[in-house]
GROMACS .gro file of C-alpha atoms in nm:
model
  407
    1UNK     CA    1  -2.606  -2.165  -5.550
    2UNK     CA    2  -2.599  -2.424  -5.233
    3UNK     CA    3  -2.383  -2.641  -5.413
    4UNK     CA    4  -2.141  -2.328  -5.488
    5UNK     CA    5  -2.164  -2.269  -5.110
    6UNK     CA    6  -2.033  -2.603  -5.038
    7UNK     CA    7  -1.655  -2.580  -5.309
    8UNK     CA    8  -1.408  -2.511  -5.011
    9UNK     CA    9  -1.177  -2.192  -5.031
   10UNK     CA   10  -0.803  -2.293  -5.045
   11UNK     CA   11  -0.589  -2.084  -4.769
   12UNK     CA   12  -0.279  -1.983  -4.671
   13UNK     CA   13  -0.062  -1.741  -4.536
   14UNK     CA   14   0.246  -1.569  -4.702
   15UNK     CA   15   0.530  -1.316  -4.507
   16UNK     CA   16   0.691  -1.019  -4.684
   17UNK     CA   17   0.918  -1.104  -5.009
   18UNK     CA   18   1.217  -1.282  -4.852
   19UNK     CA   19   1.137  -1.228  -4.504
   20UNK     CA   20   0.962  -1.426  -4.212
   21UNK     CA   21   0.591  -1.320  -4.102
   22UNK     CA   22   0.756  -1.147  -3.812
   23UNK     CA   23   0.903  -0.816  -3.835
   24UNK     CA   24   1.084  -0.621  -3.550
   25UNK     CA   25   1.181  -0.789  -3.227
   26UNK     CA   26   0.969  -0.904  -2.952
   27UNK     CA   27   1.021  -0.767  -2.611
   28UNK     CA   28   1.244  -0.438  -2.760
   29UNK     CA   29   0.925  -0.171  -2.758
   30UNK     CA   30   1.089   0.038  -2.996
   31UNK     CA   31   1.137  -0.231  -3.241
   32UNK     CA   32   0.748  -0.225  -3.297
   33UNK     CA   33   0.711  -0.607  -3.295
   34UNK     CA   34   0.421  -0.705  -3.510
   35UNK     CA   35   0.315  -0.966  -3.759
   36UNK     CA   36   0.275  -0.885  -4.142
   37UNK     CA   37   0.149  -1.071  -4.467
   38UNK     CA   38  -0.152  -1.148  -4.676
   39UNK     CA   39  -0.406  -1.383  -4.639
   40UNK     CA   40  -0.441  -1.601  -5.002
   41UNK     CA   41  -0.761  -1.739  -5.068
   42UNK     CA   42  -0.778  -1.911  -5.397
   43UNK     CA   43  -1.047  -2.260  -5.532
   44UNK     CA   44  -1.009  -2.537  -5.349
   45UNK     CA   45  -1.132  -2.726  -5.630
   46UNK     CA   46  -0.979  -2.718  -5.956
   47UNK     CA   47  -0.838  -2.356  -6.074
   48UNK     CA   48  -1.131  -2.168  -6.235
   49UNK     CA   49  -1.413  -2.272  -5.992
   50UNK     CA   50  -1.471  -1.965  -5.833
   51UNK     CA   51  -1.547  -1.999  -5.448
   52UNK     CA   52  -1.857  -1.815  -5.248
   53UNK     CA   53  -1.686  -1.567  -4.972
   54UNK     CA   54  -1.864  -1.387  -4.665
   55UNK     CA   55  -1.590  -1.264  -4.441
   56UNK     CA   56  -1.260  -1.321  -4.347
   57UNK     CA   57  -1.071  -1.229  -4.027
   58UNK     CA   58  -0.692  -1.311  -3.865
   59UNK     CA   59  -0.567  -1.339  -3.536
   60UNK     CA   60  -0.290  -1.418  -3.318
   61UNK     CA   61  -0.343  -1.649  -3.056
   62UNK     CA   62  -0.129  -1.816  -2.813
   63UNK     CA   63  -0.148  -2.163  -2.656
   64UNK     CA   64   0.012  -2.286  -2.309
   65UNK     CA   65   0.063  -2.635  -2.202
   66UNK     CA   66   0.181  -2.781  -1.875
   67UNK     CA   67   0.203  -3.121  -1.744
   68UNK     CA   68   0.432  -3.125  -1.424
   69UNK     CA   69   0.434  -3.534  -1.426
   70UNK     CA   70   0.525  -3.570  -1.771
   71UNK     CA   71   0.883  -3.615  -1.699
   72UNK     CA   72   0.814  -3.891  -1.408
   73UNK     CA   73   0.695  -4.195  -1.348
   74UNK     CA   74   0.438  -4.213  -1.161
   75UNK     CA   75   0.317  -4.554  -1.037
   76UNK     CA   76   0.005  -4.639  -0.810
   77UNK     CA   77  -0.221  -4.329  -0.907
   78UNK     CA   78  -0.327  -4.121  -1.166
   79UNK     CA   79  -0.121  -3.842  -1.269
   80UNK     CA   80  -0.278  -3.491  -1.305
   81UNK     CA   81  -0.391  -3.433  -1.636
   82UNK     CA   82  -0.210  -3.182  -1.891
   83UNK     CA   83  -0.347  -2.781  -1.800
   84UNK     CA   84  -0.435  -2.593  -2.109
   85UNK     CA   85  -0.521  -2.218  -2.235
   86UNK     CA   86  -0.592  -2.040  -2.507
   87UNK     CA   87  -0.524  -1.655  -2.512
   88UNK     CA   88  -0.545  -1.402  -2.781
   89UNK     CA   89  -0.288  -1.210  -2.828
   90UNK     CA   90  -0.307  -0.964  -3.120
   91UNK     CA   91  -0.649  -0.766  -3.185
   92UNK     CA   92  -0.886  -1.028  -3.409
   93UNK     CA   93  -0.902  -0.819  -3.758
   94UNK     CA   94  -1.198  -0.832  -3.998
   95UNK     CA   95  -0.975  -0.845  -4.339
   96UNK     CA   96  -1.279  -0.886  -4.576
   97UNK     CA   97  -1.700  -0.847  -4.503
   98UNK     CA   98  -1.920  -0.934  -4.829
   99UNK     CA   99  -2.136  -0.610  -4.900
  100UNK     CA  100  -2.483  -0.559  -4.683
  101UNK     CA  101  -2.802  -0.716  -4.856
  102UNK     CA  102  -2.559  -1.030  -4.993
  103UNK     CA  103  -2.475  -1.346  -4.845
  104UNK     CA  104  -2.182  -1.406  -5.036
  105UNK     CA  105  -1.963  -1.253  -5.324
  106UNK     CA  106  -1.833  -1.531  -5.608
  107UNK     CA  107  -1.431  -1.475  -5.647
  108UNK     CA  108  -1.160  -1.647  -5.813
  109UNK     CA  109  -0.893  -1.494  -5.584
  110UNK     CA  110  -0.819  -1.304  -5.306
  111UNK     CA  111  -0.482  -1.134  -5.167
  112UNK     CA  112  -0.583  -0.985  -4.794
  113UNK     CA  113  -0.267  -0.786  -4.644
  114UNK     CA  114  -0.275  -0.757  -4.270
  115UNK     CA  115  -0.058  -0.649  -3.988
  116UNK     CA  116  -0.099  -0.807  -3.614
  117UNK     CA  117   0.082  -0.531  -3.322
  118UNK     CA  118   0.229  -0.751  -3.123
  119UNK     CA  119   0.167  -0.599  -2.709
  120UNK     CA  120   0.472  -0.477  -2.574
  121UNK     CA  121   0.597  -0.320  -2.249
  122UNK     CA  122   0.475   0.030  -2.140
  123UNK     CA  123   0.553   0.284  -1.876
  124UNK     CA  124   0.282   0.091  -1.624
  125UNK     CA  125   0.355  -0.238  -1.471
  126UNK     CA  126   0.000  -0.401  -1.647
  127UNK     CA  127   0.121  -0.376  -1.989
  128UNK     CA  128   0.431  -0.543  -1.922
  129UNK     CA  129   0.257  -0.875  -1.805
  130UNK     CA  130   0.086  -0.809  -2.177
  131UNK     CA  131   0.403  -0.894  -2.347
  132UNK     CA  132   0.396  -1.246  -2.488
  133UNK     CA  133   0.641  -1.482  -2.399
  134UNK     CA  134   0.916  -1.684  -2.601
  135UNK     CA  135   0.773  -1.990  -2.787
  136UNK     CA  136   0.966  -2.272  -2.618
  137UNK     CA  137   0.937  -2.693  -2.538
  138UNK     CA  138   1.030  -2.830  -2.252
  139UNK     CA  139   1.208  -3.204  -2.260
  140UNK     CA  140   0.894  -3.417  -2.216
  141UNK     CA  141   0.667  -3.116  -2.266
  142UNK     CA  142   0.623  -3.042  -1.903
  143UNK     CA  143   0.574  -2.703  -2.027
  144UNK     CA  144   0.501  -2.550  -2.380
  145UNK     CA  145   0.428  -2.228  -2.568
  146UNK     CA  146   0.325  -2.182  -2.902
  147UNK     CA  147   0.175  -1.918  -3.114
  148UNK     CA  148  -0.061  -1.921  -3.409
  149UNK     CA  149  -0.206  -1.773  -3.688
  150UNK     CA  150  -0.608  -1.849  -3.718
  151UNK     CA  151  -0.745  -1.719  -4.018
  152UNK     CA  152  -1.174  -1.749  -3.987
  153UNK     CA  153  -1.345  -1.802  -4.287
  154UNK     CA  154  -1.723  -1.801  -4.376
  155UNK     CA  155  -1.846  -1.944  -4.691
  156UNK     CA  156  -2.195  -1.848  -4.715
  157UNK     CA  157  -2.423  -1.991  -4.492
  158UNK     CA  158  -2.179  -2.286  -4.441
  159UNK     CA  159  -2.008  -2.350  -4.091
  160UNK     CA  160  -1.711  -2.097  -3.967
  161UNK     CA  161  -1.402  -2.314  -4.069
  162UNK     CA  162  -1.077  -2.188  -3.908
  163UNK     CA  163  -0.707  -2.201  -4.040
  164UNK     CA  164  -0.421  -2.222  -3.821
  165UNK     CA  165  -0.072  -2.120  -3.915
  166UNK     CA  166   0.244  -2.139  -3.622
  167UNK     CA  167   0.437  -1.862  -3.596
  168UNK     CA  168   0.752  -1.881  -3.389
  169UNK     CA  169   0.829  -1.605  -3.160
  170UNK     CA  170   1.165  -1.568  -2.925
  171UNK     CA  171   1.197  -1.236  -2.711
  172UNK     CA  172   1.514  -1.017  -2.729
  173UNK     CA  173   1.462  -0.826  -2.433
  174UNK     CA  174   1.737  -1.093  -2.215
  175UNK     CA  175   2.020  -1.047  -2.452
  176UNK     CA  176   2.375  -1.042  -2.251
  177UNK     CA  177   2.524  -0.777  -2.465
  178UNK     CA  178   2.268  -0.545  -2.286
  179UNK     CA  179   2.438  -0.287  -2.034
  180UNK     CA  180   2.205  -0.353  -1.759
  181UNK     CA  181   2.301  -0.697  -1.732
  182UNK     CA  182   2.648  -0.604  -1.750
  183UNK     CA  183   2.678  -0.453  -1.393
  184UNK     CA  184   2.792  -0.632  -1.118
  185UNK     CA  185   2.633  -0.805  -0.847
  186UNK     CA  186   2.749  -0.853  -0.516
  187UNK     CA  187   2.590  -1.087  -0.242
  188UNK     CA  188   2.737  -1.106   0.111
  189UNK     CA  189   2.653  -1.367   0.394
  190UNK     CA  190   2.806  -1.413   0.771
  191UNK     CA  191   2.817  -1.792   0.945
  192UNK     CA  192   2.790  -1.786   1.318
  193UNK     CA  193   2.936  -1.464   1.329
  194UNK     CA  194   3.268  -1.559   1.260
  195UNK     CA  195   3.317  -1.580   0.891
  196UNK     CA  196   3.151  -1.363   0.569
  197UNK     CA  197   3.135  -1.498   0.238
  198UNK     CA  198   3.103  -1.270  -0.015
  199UNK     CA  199   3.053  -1.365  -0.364
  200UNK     CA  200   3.089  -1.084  -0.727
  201UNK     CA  201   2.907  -1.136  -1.047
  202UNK     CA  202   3.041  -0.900  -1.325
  203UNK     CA  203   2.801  -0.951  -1.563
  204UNK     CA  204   2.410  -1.195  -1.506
  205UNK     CA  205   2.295  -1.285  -1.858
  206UNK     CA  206   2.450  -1.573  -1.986
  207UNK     CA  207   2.340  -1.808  -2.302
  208UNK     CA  208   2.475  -2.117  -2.407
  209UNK     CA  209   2.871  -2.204  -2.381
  210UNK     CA  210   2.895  -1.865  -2.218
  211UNK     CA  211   3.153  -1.881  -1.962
  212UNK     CA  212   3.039  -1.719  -1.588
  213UNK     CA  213   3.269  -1.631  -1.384
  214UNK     CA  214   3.226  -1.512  -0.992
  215UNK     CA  215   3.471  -1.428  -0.760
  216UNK     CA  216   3.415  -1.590  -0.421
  217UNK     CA  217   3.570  -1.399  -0.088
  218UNK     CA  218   3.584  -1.562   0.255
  219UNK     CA  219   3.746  -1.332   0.524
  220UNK     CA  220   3.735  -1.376   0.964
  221UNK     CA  221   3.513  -1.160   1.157
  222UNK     CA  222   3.825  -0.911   1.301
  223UNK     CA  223   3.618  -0.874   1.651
  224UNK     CA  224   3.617  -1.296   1.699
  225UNK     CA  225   3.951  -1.379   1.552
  226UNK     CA  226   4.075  -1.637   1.814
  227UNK     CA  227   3.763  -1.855   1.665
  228UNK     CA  228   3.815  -1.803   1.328
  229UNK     CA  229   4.143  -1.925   1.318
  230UNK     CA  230   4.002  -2.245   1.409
  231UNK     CA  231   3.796  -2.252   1.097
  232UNK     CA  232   3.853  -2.451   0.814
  233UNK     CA  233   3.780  -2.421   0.476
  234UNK     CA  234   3.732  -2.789   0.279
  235UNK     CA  235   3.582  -2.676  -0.025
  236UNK     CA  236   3.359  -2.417  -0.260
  237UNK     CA  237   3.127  -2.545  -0.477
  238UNK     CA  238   2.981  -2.311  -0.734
  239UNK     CA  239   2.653  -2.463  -0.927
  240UNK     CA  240   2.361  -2.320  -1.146
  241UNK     CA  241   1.965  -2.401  -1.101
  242UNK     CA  242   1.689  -2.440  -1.286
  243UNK     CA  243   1.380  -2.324  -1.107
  244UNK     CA  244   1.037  -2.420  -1.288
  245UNK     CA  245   0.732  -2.292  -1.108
  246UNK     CA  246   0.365  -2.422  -1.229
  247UNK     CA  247   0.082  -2.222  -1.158
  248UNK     CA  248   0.289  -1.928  -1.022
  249UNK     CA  249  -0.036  -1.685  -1.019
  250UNK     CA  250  -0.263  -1.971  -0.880
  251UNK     CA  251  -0.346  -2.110  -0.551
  252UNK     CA  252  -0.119  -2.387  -0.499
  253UNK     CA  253   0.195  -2.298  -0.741
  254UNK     CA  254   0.475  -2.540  -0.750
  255UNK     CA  255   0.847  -2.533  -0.813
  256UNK     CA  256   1.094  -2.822  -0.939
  257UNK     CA  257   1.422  -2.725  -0.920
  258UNK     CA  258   1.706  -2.897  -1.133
  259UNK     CA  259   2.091  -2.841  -1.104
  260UNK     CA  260   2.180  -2.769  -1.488
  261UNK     CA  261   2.612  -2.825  -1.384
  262UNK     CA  262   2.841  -2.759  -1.082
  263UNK     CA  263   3.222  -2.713  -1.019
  264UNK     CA  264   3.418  -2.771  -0.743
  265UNK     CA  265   3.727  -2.621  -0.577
  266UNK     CA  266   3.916  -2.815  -0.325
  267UNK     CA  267   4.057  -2.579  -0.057
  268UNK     CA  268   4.165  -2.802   0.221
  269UNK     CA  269   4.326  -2.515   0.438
  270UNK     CA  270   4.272  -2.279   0.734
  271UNK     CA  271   4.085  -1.954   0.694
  272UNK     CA  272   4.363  -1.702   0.659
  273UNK     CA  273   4.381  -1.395   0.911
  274UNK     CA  274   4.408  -1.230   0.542
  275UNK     CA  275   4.081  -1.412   0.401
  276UNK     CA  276   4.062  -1.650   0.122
  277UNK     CA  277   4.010  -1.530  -0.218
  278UNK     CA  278   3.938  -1.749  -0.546
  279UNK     CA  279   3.768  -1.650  -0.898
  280UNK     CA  280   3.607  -1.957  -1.019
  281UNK     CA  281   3.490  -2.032  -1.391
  282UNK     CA  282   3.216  -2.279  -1.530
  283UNK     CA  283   3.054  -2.270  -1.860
  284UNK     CA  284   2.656  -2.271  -1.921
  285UNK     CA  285   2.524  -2.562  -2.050
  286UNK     CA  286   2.447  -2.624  -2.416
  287UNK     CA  287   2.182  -2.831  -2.566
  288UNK     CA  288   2.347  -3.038  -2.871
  289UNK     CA  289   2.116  -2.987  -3.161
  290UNK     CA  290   2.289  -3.244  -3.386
  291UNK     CA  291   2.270  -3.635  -3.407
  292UNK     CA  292   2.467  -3.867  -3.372
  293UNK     CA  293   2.570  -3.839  -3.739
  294UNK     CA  294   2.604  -3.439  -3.702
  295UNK     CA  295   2.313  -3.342  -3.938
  296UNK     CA  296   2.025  -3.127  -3.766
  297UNK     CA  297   1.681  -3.276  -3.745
  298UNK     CA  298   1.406  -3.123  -3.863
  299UNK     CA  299   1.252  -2.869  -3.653
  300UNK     CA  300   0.881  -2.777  -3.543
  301UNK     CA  301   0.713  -2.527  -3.726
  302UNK     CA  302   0.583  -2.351  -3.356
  303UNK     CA  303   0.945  -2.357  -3.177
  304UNK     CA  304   1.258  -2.190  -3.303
  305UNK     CA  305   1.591  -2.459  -3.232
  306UNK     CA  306   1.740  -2.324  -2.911
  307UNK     CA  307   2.091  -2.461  -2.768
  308UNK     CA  308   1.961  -2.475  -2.475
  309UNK     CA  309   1.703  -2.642  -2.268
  310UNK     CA  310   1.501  -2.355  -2.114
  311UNK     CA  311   1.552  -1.987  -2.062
  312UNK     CA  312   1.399  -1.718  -1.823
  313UNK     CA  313   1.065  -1.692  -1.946
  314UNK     CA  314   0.763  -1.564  -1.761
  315UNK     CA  315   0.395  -1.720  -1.867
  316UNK     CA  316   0.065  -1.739  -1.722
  317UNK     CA  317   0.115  -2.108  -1.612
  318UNK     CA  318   0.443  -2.170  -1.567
  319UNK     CA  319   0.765  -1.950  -1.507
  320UNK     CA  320   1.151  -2.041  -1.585
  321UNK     CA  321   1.413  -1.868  -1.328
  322UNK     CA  322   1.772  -1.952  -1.313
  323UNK     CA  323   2.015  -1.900  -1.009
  324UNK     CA  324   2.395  -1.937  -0.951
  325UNK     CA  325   2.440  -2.104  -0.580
  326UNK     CA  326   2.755  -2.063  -0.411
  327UNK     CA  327   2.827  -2.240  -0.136
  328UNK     CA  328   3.141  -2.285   0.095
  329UNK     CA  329   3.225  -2.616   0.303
  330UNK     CA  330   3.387  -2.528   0.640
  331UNK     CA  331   3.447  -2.708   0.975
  332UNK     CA  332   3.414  -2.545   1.308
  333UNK     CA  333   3.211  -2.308   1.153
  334UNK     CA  334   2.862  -2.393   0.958
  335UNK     CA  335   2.884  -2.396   0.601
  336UNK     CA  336   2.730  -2.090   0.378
  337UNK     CA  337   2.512  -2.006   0.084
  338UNK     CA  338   2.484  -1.777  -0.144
  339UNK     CA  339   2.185  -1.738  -0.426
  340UNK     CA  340   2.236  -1.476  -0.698
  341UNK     CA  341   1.944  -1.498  -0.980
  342UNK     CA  342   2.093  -1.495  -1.312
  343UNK     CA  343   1.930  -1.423  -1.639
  344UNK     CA  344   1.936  -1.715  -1.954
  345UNK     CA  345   1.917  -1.572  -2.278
  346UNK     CA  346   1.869  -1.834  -2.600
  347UNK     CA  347   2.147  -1.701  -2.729
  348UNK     CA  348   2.536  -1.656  -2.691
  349UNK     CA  349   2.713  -1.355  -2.612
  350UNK     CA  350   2.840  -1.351  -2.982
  351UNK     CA  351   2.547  -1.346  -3.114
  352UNK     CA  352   2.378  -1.095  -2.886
  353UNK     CA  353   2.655  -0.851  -2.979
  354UNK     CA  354   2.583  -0.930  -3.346
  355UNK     CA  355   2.257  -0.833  -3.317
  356UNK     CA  356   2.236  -0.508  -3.176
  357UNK     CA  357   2.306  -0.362  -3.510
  358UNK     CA  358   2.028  -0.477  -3.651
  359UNK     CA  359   1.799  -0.406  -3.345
  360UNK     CA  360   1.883  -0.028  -3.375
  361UNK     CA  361   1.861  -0.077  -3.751
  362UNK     CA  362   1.480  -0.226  -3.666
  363UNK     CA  363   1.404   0.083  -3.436
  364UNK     CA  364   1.470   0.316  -3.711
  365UNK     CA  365   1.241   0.201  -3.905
  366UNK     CA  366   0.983   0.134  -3.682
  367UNK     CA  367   1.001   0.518  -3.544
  368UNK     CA  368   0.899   0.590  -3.964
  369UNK     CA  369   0.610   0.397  -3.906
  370UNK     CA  370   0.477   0.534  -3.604
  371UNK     CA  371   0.567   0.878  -3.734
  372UNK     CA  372   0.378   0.835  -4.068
  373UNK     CA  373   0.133   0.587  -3.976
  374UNK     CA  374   0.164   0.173  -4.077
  375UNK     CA  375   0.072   0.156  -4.475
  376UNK     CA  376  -0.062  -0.139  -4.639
  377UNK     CA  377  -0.095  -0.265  -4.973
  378UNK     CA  378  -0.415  -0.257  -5.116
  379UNK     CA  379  -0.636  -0.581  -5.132
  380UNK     CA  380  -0.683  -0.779  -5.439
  381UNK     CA  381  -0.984  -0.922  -5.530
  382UNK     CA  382  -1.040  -1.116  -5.852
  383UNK     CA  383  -1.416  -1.154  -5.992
  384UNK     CA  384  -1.505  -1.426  -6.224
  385UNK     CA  385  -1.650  -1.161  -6.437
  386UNK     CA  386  -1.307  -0.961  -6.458
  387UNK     CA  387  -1.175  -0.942  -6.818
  388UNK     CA  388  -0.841  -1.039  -6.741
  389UNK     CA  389  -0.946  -1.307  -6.488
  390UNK     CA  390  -0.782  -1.610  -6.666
  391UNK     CA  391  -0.423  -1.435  -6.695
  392UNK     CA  392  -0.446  -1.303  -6.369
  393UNK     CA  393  -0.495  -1.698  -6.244
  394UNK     CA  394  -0.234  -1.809  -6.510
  395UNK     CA  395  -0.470  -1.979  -6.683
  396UNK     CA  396  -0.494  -1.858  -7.009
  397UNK     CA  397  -0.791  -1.967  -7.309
  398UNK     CA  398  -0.697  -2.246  -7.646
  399UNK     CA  399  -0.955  -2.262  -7.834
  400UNK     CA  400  -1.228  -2.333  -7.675
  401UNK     CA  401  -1.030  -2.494  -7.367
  402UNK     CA  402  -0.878  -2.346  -7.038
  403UNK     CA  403  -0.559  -2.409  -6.987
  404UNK     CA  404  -0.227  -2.307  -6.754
  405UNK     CA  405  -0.015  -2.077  -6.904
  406UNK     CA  406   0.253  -2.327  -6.782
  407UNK     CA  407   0.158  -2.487  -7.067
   0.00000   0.00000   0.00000
């Protein structure tokens, strides 16, 4: 019996029938993200040596990476080394326990369905820091996230050996074609009291190739207008940011902040009695995700491919914001900014719009499951003493000899 102890279990992990282990859509509550499939558990040796099981359990855990120096040289010291954690995410489930008295049950195979809730937002402001962020890869990996599967299996009185399966996972909840990002936003900001800039935002979710567009208002305090004529405007410069901050819940949290593209109008004139007025458009940046001869590499199993860089994500050890800067060049007056915090979604505004239908589609169905209650298929467990064993394995019996159907 030790040496049956010993044949390893083969596993893996399969999704629905021509779907993806994920079901619903992360950060949309009523979407009731979660995680379904089975566990498969079949000989690891051979196809009819049946394999000793004691338990078997799933979970979802996530793993974050940061390593602020990664994209750096660094010469004359050591550089900090990489910061790591390990969270769970979804509830660890027990998906088979061998009955009391016995160490072990002999089976041929095993189908285990299971179904992870992913956490999502609530009415109080504790569940929301619950929600798991987007799986994303920073250039250099200054920063990652990545989820995975772990499936725990004990074989007797053998060691615990552990599976591990990525799962991707991008959040929905920053799409542009939302209506609360399409409200405008309006910043205002006054220079020595003789000139207000005053910059408009119609919409603050953008993805990649989206164009943003802000309309950018200088006009003379009325009350000092003998100065103000004096002013000059040279030029407005309209850029956008990318602000990483390590550590942003610890003690000493860092930021790095990177200027993703920029665009400048040349005024060269006096400040109007009237004001100045001037809608200026720049286009997000996009990541190319081609080579050089226009075929896409392959990807990593734990990140999604993302035509962009970064987006706004929020995780325990790092955070991603992005703002638009405005900022207007002027002589005998000192120059202003202006800092609106936009919203970067890893997708277009396309295909945000093209997926609302199936988002509401998604909610429907979820609202049937919390109605009536998530249903799963039965497990299937296959004994070596089952009668119909062999076909069930696709083996079937010649003679004397066992032998693949297949053949």
């Amino acid at each position: 019996m030790e040496i049956l102890e010993k044949i390893p279990a083969f596993v893996r992990i399969s999704g629905p029938p021509n779907s993806n282990f994920l079901v619903g859509y992360p950060g949309i509550s009523a979407t009731m993200p979660r995680i379904e499939g089975k566990v498969e558990i079949r000989p690891g040796s051979g196809y009819t040596a049946p394999v000793a099981i004691s338990f078997v359990s799933i979970g979802l855990y996530r793993k974050e990476t940061i390593h602020p120096h990664a994209d750096g040289v660094i010469s004359g010291r050591l550089a900090a080394p990489r910061k790591e954690l390990r969270k769970l995410v979804a509830k660890e489930q027990r998906l088979y326990q061998c009955p009391a008295g016995m160490p072990y049950e002999m089976v041929m195979a095993m189908d285990l369905p299971f179904m992870l809730m992913i956490p999502v937002s609530g009415s109080g402001s504790e569940d929301i820091l619950n929600v798991p962020p987007a799986s994303l890869t920073l250039p250099s990996r200054v920063a990652e996230t990545y989820y995975e599967l772990e499936v725990s299996v004990r074989q007797g009185h053998t060691e615990l050996t552990k599976h591990t399966f990525p799962v991707p996972i991008t959040r929905y909840d920053t799409l542009s074609s939302f209506g609360m990002y399409n409200r405008p936003e309006t910043q205002e900001r006054v220079s020595d009291h003789l000139v207000t800039l005053c910059m408009v935002l119609e919409r603050w979710s953008f993805g990649p190739n989206d164009p943003v567009e802000v309309s950018v208002r200088l006009t003379p305090n009325p009350d000092w207008i003998v100065k103000a004529r004096k002013v000059s405007i040279s030029k407005i410069v309209v850029a956008i940011e990318e602000h990483i901050t390590y550590n942003p819940q610890g003690d000493e949290p860092s930021t790095k902040v990177k200027q993703l593209t920029s665009k400048k109008e040349v005024v060269g004139q006096k400040l109007p009695e009237s004001g100045y007025e001037t809608r200026i458009n720049i286009k997000f940046p996009a990541k190319e995700l081609r080579d050089s001869d226009g075929y896409l590499p392959p990807g990593k199993p734990a990140f999604p491919l993302y035509e962009v860089s970064g987006f706004t994500t929020s995780a325990t050890l790092y955070k991603i914001d992005y703002f638009l800067t405005v900022k207007a060049h002027m002589s005998s007056c000192r120059d202003i900014t202006l800092r609106q915090k936009i919203v970067v979604s890893p997708f277009d505004y396309k295909t945000c719009h093209d997926e609302l239908p199936a988002i509401q589609e998604a909610a429907q169905v979820a609202y049937r499951i919390g109605q009536e209650g998530p249903r799963l298929p039965a497990p299937v467990i296959i004994y070596p003493s089952d009668t119909a064993m062999l076909r069930r394995v696709n083996m079937t019996k010649v003679g004397n000899e066992r032998k693949l159907i297949i053949q």
